[in-house]
Amino acid sequence: MRMPPHNPHDISRHDLDDILGTISQEVRQRFGEGKVADYIPSLAHVPKDRFGMALATPDGKIHEVGHARERFSIQSVSKVHTLTLALAAIGDDLWKRVDREPSGDPFNSLVQLEYEKGIPRNPFMNAGALISADVILSHYDDPEGTLLGFMRARSGNPEVGTDEVVAKSERESGYRNVALANFIRSFKNLDNDVQDVLDFYYLQCSLSMDCVDLARSVQYLADAGHCESSGEQVTTAEGATRINSVMMTAGTYDAAGDFAFYVGLPAKSGVGGGIVAVVPHVMGLCVWSPGLDEKGNSQLGRYALHRFTRMTGLSVF
Ligand code: GLN
């Protein structure tokens, strides 16, 4: 006789701490894999033998393992949060200025911008994140304070801040970002001063947070836009569904297909080695391990997420 299908959203049947413990043991045996990002000089010194993972469920529970309370540079993970703020400011008009298609190109690629006339492929490539930054600069009175407040409220951690050394390092080495911003501006798709847009972008990338903060910071995407930490409705249920879908198709750049294949969750990575992921209607997650694969995603972070969805059956597929 066929068993009735289990409810995939019922996580009470899993011992999540046990699962995290197993994943952590497996990952530790692989420490050393991947390459720490060194094109931003201040990131080059982060030790590779680090692994943390945290899960945040809508009832406020946290499950964590390893270096889940060690802060790291969140880098492009912040693009999820700035997309949320940009959508809150101008809604669907955002999609006139940035597309929502996967790119198949690296995160800092310039090539499509020329023949697509300054419209970035998606908000998770650097080019697309510059559009979100521009929108935030135009529509919030205190853009930096708004972003910081947003991250503190989402994570429930009032101490979240930026790492000035990383921001400075990005400013000094951001040749590609400077090129991207100027190029987009030449198509009149930036309204603000190029340097102001870049400064805001470097600020968001230099936010320093840990896995617990970041798992909490995306929990609203697992609960129809409702943030457990602050009790606020951050975006609509439709907004959360849409952001998750763009994370699925573009959150890990030209490895988004591979992520769907191996992990099967909306995810957003950063070159600091962090990856946030969402199990829709179930939980927000974050993994961190600084060694990156050739696409700029945390190599052991991806492995950990793969093991997690396989052990729990929580892949959306
Ligand atoms: N600050 C990094 C950059 O602009 C962010 C890239 C990333 O995390 N993928 O290159």
Tab-separated table of C-alpha atoms and ligand atoms in Angstrom:
chain	number	residue	atom	x	y	z
A	1	MET	CA	0.000	0.000	0.000
A	2	ARG	CA	1.273	3.516	-0.796
A	3	MET	CA	1.968	5.680	2.236
A	4	PRO	CA	0.118	9.019	2.304
A	5	PRO	CA	2.483	11.817	1.196
A	6	HIS	CA	4.172	13.567	4.126
A	7	ASN	CA	3.676	17.273	4.643
A	8	PRO	CA	7.006	18.678	3.464
A	9	HIS	CA	6.513	21.785	5.607
A	10	ASP	CA	6.243	19.838	8.841
A	11	ILE	CA	9.725	20.154	10.282
A	12	SER	CA	8.787	18.721	13.673
A	13	ARG	CA	9.657	15.257	12.368
A	14	HIS	CA	13.327	16.259	11.989
A	15	ASP	CA	15.945	16.617	14.686
A	16	LEU	CA	17.370	19.807	13.191
A	17	ASP	CA	20.230	20.065	15.705
A	18	ASP	CA	21.279	16.524	14.888
A	19	ILE	CA	21.171	17.270	11.162
A	20	LEU	CA	23.265	20.419	11.621
A	21	GLY	CA	25.764	18.448	13.711
A	22	THR	CA	26.177	15.839	10.983
A	23	ILE	CA	26.612	18.490	8.294
A	24	SER	CA	29.180	20.329	10.393
A	25	GLN	CA	31.231	17.156	10.906
A	26	GLU	CA	31.203	16.457	7.183
A	27	VAL	CA	32.171	20.015	6.298
A	28	ARG	CA	35.039	20.108	8.797
A	29	GLN	CA	36.663	17.174	7.046
A	30	ARG	CA	36.723	19.264	3.899
A	31	PHE	CA	38.175	22.472	5.377
A	32	GLY	CA	40.673	23.987	2.973
A	33	GLU	CA	38.564	23.660	-0.159
A	34	GLY	CA	37.877	26.756	-2.229
A	35	LYS	CA	39.691	30.065	-2.387
A	36	VAL	CA	39.120	33.095	-0.177
A	37	ALA	CA	38.233	36.205	-2.232
A	38	ASP	CA	41.337	38.348	-2.530
A	39	TYR	CA	40.304	40.895	-5.157
A	40	ILE	CA	39.000	42.925	-2.215
A	41	PRO	CA	42.292	42.999	-0.256
A	42	SER	CA	40.765	43.172	3.225
A	43	LEU	CA	38.833	39.930	2.657
A	44	ALA	CA	41.989	37.983	1.789
A	45	HIS	CA	42.977	37.509	5.458
A	46	VAL	CA	39.859	35.599	6.553
A	47	PRO	CA	40.843	32.067	7.659
A	48	LYS	CA	39.403	29.238	5.557
A	49	ASP	CA	38.740	26.822	8.416
A	50	ARG	CA	35.444	28.406	9.345
A	51	PHE	CA	31.962	27.002	9.032
A	52	GLY	CA	28.751	28.217	10.577
A	53	MET	CA	25.129	27.510	9.843
A	54	ALA	CA	21.901	28.848	11.367
A	55	LEU	CA	18.191	28.254	10.790
A	56	ALA	CA	15.481	30.743	11.800
A	57	THR	CA	11.882	29.535	11.924
A	58	PRO	CA	8.841	31.853	11.964
A	59	ASP	CA	8.160	31.030	15.638
A	60	GLY	CA	11.444	32.731	16.533
A	61	LYS	CA	13.463	29.554	17.143
A	62	ILE	CA	17.108	29.395	16.107
A	63	HIS	CA	19.108	26.250	15.404
A	64	GLU	CA	22.817	26.797	14.897
A	65	VAL	CA	26.151	25.032	14.590
A	66	GLY	CA	29.851	25.891	14.324
A	67	HIS	CA	30.966	29.486	13.857
A	68	ALA	CA	27.391	30.724	13.562
A	69	ARG	CA	28.116	33.687	15.875
A	70	GLU	CA	31.277	34.860	14.131
A	71	ARG	CA	30.751	37.962	12.049
A	72	PHE	CA	31.815	38.158	8.441
A	73	SER	CA	31.456	40.547	5.528
A	74	ILE	CA	28.015	39.937	4.069
A	75	GLN	CA	28.897	41.385	0.651
A	76	SER	CA	26.282	40.556	-2.010
A	77	VAL	CA	23.917	38.915	0.451
A	78	SER	CA	22.844	42.524	1.106
A	79	LYS	CA	21.353	42.667	-2.397
A	80	VAL	CA	18.283	40.813	-1.123
A	81	HIS	CA	17.638	43.492	1.459
A	82	THR	CA	18.274	46.449	-0.839
A	83	LEU	CA	15.976	44.874	-3.449
A	84	THR	CA	13.272	44.699	-0.767
A	85	LEU	CA	13.802	48.378	0.095
A	86	ALA	CA	13.817	49.438	-3.572
A	87	LEU	CA	10.579	47.534	-4.242
A	88	ALA	CA	8.989	49.099	-1.165
A	89	ALA	CA	9.896	52.529	-2.577
A	90	ILE	CA	8.777	52.249	-6.197
A	91	GLY	CA	7.040	48.869	-6.613
A	92	ASP	CA	6.818	47.447	-10.117
A	93	ASP	CA	8.440	50.533	-11.656
A	94	LEU	CA	11.716	48.973	-10.565
A	95	TRP	CA	11.314	46.370	-13.302
A	96	LYS	CA	11.508	49.090	-15.958
A	97	ARG	CA	15.080	49.724	-14.868
A	98	VAL	CA	16.308	46.213	-14.075
A	99	ASP	CA	15.238	42.886	-15.511
A	100	ARG	CA	14.576	39.648	-13.621
A	101	GLU	CA	16.232	37.096	-15.865
A	102	PRO	CA	19.200	34.888	-15.019
A	103	SER	CA	22.375	36.191	-16.589
A	104	GLY	CA	24.619	33.184	-17.098
A	105	ASP	CA	27.465	35.638	-16.614
A	106	PRO	CA	29.679	36.395	-13.603
A	107	PHE	CA	28.370	38.749	-10.911
A	108	ASN	CA	30.553	41.642	-12.008
A	109	SER	CA	30.106	41.194	-15.753
A	110	LEU	CA	29.777	44.211	-18.044
A	111	VAL	CA	28.989	42.490	-21.342
A	112	GLN	CA	25.176	42.401	-21.409
A	113	LEU	CA	24.875	46.013	-20.378
A	114	GLU	CA	26.087	47.231	-23.762
A	115	TYR	CA	23.588	45.400	-25.947
A	116	GLU	CA	20.776	45.589	-23.406
A	117	LYS	CA	21.156	49.346	-23.212
A	118	GLY	CA	22.054	49.786	-19.580
A	119	ILE	CA	19.267	47.572	-18.177
A	120	PRO	CA	20.950	45.008	-15.890
A	121	ARG	CA	19.720	41.428	-16.205
A	122	ASN	CA	18.696	41.112	-12.558
A	123	PRO	CA	18.996	42.893	-9.196
A	124	PHE	CA	21.528	40.378	-7.863
A	125	MET	CA	24.372	41.091	-10.253
A	126	ASN	CA	26.486	44.070	-9.222
A	127	ALA	CA	24.977	46.127	-12.064
A	128	GLY	CA	21.433	45.421	-10.855
A	129	ALA	CA	22.304	46.152	-7.245
A	130	LEU	CA	23.534	49.585	-8.319
A	131	ILE	CA	19.994	50.279	-9.575
A	132	SER	CA	18.507	49.286	-6.185
A	133	ALA	CA	21.086	51.540	-4.499
A	134	ASP	CA	20.137	54.427	-6.800
A	135	VAL	CA	16.425	53.973	-6.030
A	136	ILE	CA	17.110	53.919	-2.294
A	137	LEU	CA	19.198	57.098	-2.552
A	138	SER	CA	16.356	58.844	-4.400
A	139	HIS	CA	13.488	57.737	-2.175
A	140	TYR	CA	14.666	57.593	1.427
A	141	ASP	CA	15.668	60.703	3.399
A	142	ASP	CA	18.441	58.895	5.232
A	143	PRO	CA	19.466	56.023	2.926
A	144	GLU	CA	22.321	54.688	5.059
A	145	GLY	CA	20.312	54.950	8.270
A	146	THR	CA	17.383	53.253	6.542
A	147	LEU	CA	19.508	50.310	5.455
A	148	LEU	CA	21.155	49.937	8.858
A	149	GLY	CA	17.785	50.175	10.587
A	150	PHE	CA	16.373	47.593	8.199
A	151	MET	CA	19.168	45.115	8.905
A	152	ARG	CA	18.949	45.641	12.665
A	153	ALA	CA	15.171	45.208	12.699
A	154	ARG	CA	15.242	42.113	10.481
A	155	SER	CA	18.015	40.435	12.462
A	156	GLY	CA	16.781	41.627	15.845
A	157	ASN	CA	20.368	42.708	16.535
A	158	PRO	CA	20.784	46.443	17.261
A	159	GLU	CA	24.562	46.075	17.027
A	160	VAL	CA	24.690	45.282	13.315
A	161	GLY	CA	27.082	47.705	11.629
A	162	THR	CA	29.544	48.132	8.812
A	163	ASP	CA	33.224	47.271	8.680
A	164	GLU	CA	34.975	50.491	7.666
A	165	VAL	CA	38.174	48.675	6.685
A	166	VAL	CA	36.254	46.537	4.171
A	167	ALA	CA	34.337	49.548	2.818
A	168	LYS	CA	37.626	51.419	2.290
A	169	SER	CA	39.215	48.411	0.644
A	170	GLU	CA	36.261	48.144	-1.747
A	171	ARG	CA	36.436	51.843	-2.539
A	172	GLU	CA	40.114	51.489	-3.401
A	173	SER	CA	39.791	48.348	-5.496
A	174	GLY	CA	36.329	48.675	-7.038
A	175	TYR	CA	37.474	49.347	-10.600
A	176	ARG	CA	34.783	47.158	-12.126
A	177	ASN	CA	32.028	48.650	-10.030
A	178	VAL	CA	33.170	52.129	-11.044
A	179	ALA	CA	33.029	51.027	-14.685
A	180	LEU	CA	29.570	49.465	-14.247
A	181	ALA	CA	28.108	52.531	-12.554
A	182	ASN	CA	29.486	54.932	-15.160
A	183	PHE	CA	28.329	52.707	-17.976
A	184	ILE	CA	24.794	52.477	-16.582
A	185	ARG	CA	24.792	56.221	-16.018
A	186	SER	CA	25.708	56.724	-19.693
A	187	PHE	CA	22.387	55.020	-20.540
A	188	LYS	CA	20.656	57.423	-18.108
A	189	ASN	CA	19.631	54.545	-15.843
A	190	LEU	CA	21.136	56.143	-12.716
A	191	ASP	CA	19.647	59.336	-11.298
A	192	ASN	CA	22.162	60.035	-8.556
A	193	ASP	CA	25.800	60.962	-8.627
A	194	VAL	CA	27.863	57.902	-9.587
A	195	GLN	CA	30.134	58.233	-6.556
A	196	ASP	CA	27.161	58.452	-4.178
A	197	VAL	CA	25.672	55.279	-5.660
A	198	LEU	CA	29.009	53.488	-5.336
A	199	ASP	CA	29.508	54.663	-1.748
A	200	PHE	CA	26.105	53.315	-0.787
A	201	TYR	CA	26.864	50.037	-2.554
A	202	TYR	CA	30.206	49.647	-0.736
A	203	LEU	CA	28.469	50.377	2.540
A	204	GLN	CA	25.894	47.629	2.027
A	205	CYS	CA	28.596	45.126	1.019
A	206	SER	CA	30.698	45.964	4.076
A	207	LEU	CA	27.947	45.142	6.583
A	208	SER	CA	29.301	42.742	9.143
A	209	MET	CA	26.902	40.089	10.443
A	210	ASP	CA	26.873	36.486	11.606
A	211	CYS	CA	24.878	33.445	10.472
A	212	VAL	CA	22.238	33.891	13.170
A	213	ASP	CA	21.711	37.560	12.202
A	214	LEU	CA	21.460	36.669	8.532
A	215	ALA	CA	19.167	33.654	8.932
A	216	ARG	CA	16.818	35.932	10.873
A	217	SER	CA	17.238	38.694	8.309
A	218	VAL	CA	15.607	36.586	5.558
A	219	GLN	CA	12.989	34.902	7.738
A	220	TYR	CA	10.353	37.346	6.396
A	221	LEU	CA	10.805	35.721	2.991
A	222	ALA	CA	9.737	32.409	4.526
A	223	ASP	CA	6.635	33.875	6.156
A	224	ALA	CA	4.768	35.789	3.454
A	225	GLY	CA	6.671	38.999	4.221
A	226	HIS	CA	6.127	38.971	7.986
A	227	CYS	CA	9.219	39.546	10.133
A	228	GLU	CA	9.213	37.630	13.395
A	229	SER	CA	11.963	39.736	15.044
A	230	SER	CA	10.176	43.069	14.658
A	231	GLY	CA	6.561	41.987	14.150
A	232	GLU	CA	6.468	44.094	10.965
A	233	GLN	CA	5.022	43.237	7.574
A	234	VAL	CA	8.157	43.919	5.530
A	235	THR	CA	6.702	43.173	2.130
A	236	THR	CA	3.510	41.602	0.851
A	237	ALA	CA	3.120	37.854	0.436
A	238	GLU	CA	3.366	38.433	-3.308
A	239	GLY	CA	6.526	40.496	-2.759
A	240	ALA	CA	8.145	37.658	-0.793
A	241	THR	CA	7.200	35.132	-3.484
A	242	ARG	CA	8.722	37.330	-6.162
A	243	ILE	CA	11.958	38.020	-4.300
A	244	ASN	CA	12.354	34.295	-3.631
A	245	SER	CA	11.848	33.524	-7.295
A	246	VAL	CA	14.575	35.963	-8.344
A	247	MET	CA	16.873	34.456	-5.705
A	248	MET	CA	16.226	31.044	-7.194
A	249	THR	CA	17.000	32.086	-10.757
A	250	ALA	CA	19.758	34.627	-10.153
A	251	GLY	CA	20.911	34.670	-6.522
A	252	THR	CA	24.030	32.625	-7.126
A	253	TYR	CA	24.941	34.209	-10.460
A	254	ASP	CA	26.091	31.877	-13.202
A	255	ALA	CA	25.752	28.939	-10.791
A	256	ALA	CA	21.999	29.441	-10.262
A	257	GLY	CA	21.210	26.363	-12.363
A	258	ASP	CA	23.704	24.328	-10.392
A	259	PHE	CA	22.204	25.553	-7.117
A	260	ALA	CA	18.717	24.572	-8.228
A	261	PHE	CA	20.156	21.171	-9.152
A	262	TYR	CA	22.119	20.515	-5.949
A	263	VAL	CA	20.288	22.603	-3.354
A	264	GLY	CA	16.840	23.531	-4.644
A	265	LEU	CA	16.217	26.634	-2.543
A	266	PRO	CA	16.088	30.366	-3.294
A	267	ALA	CA	19.529	31.555	-2.206
A	268	LYS	CA	21.790	34.585	-2.299
A	269	SER	CA	25.546	34.378	-1.949
A	270	GLY	CA	28.303	36.881	-1.214
A	271	VAL	CA	32.050	36.765	-1.787
A	272	GLY	CA	32.583	36.898	1.975
A	273	GLY	CA	31.514	33.234	1.923
A	274	GLY	CA	28.003	33.715	3.259
A	275	ILE	CA	24.895	32.301	1.593
A	276	VAL	CA	21.351	32.986	2.759
A	277	ALA	CA	18.586	30.649	1.654
A	278	VAL	CA	14.853	30.414	2.157
A	279	VAL	CA	12.624	27.389	2.587
A	280	PRO	CA	9.356	29.086	1.597
A	281	HIS	CA	6.793	28.943	4.422
A	282	VAL	CA	9.278	27.160	6.677
A	283	MET	CA	12.513	28.995	7.560
A	284	GLY	CA	15.328	31.384	6.710
A	285	LEU	CA	18.849	29.923	6.694
A	286	CYS	CA	22.414	31.103	6.498
A	287	VAL	CA	25.657	29.222	5.959
A	288	TRP	CA	29.142	30.668	6.023
A	289	SER	CA	32.486	29.276	4.991
A	290	PRO	CA	34.971	31.638	3.331
A	291	GLY	CA	36.512	29.374	0.650
A	292	LEU	CA	34.819	30.169	-2.682
A	293	ASP	CA	34.354	28.103	-5.820
A	294	GLU	CA	35.225	29.497	-9.240
A	295	LYS	CA	31.825	31.215	-9.539
A	296	GLY	CA	32.315	33.152	-6.292
A	297	ASN	CA	29.960	31.087	-4.118
A	298	SER	CA	31.038	29.449	-0.853
A	299	GLN	CA	32.133	25.951	-1.811
A	300	LEU	CA	31.463	24.298	1.541
A	301	GLY	CA	28.390	26.474	2.065
A	302	ARG	CA	26.879	25.040	-1.069
A	303	TYR	CA	27.787	21.530	0.060
A	304	ALA	CA	26.146	22.162	3.449
A	305	LEU	CA	22.940	23.416	1.823
A	306	HIS	CA	22.936	20.419	-0.501
A	307	ARG	CA	23.215	18.040	2.448
A	308	PHE	CA	20.558	19.974	4.348
A	309	THR	CA	17.914	19.731	1.626
A	310	ARG	CA	18.740	16.090	0.987
A	311	MET	CA	18.563	15.119	4.659
A	312	THR	CA	15.321	17.047	5.290
A	313	GLY	CA	13.571	16.718	1.924
A	314	LEU	CA	13.081	20.500	2.014
A	315	SER	CA	14.220	21.268	-1.536
A	316	VAL	CA	11.379	23.119	-3.289
A	317	PHE	CA	11.596	20.478	-5.989
B	1	GLN	N1	31.530	43.910	-3.016
B	1	GLN	C1	31.601	42.841	-3.967
B	1	GLN	C2	31.821	43.418	-5.344
B	1	GLN	O1	31.266	44.420	-5.625
B	1	GLN	C3	30.353	42.041	-3.926
B	1	GLN	C4	30.351	40.873	-4.882
B	1	GLN	C5	29.762	39.617	-4.325
B	1	GLN	O2	29.627	39.406	-3.130
B	1	GLN	N2	29.436	38.707	-5.202
B	1	GLN	O3	32.556	42.905	-6.139
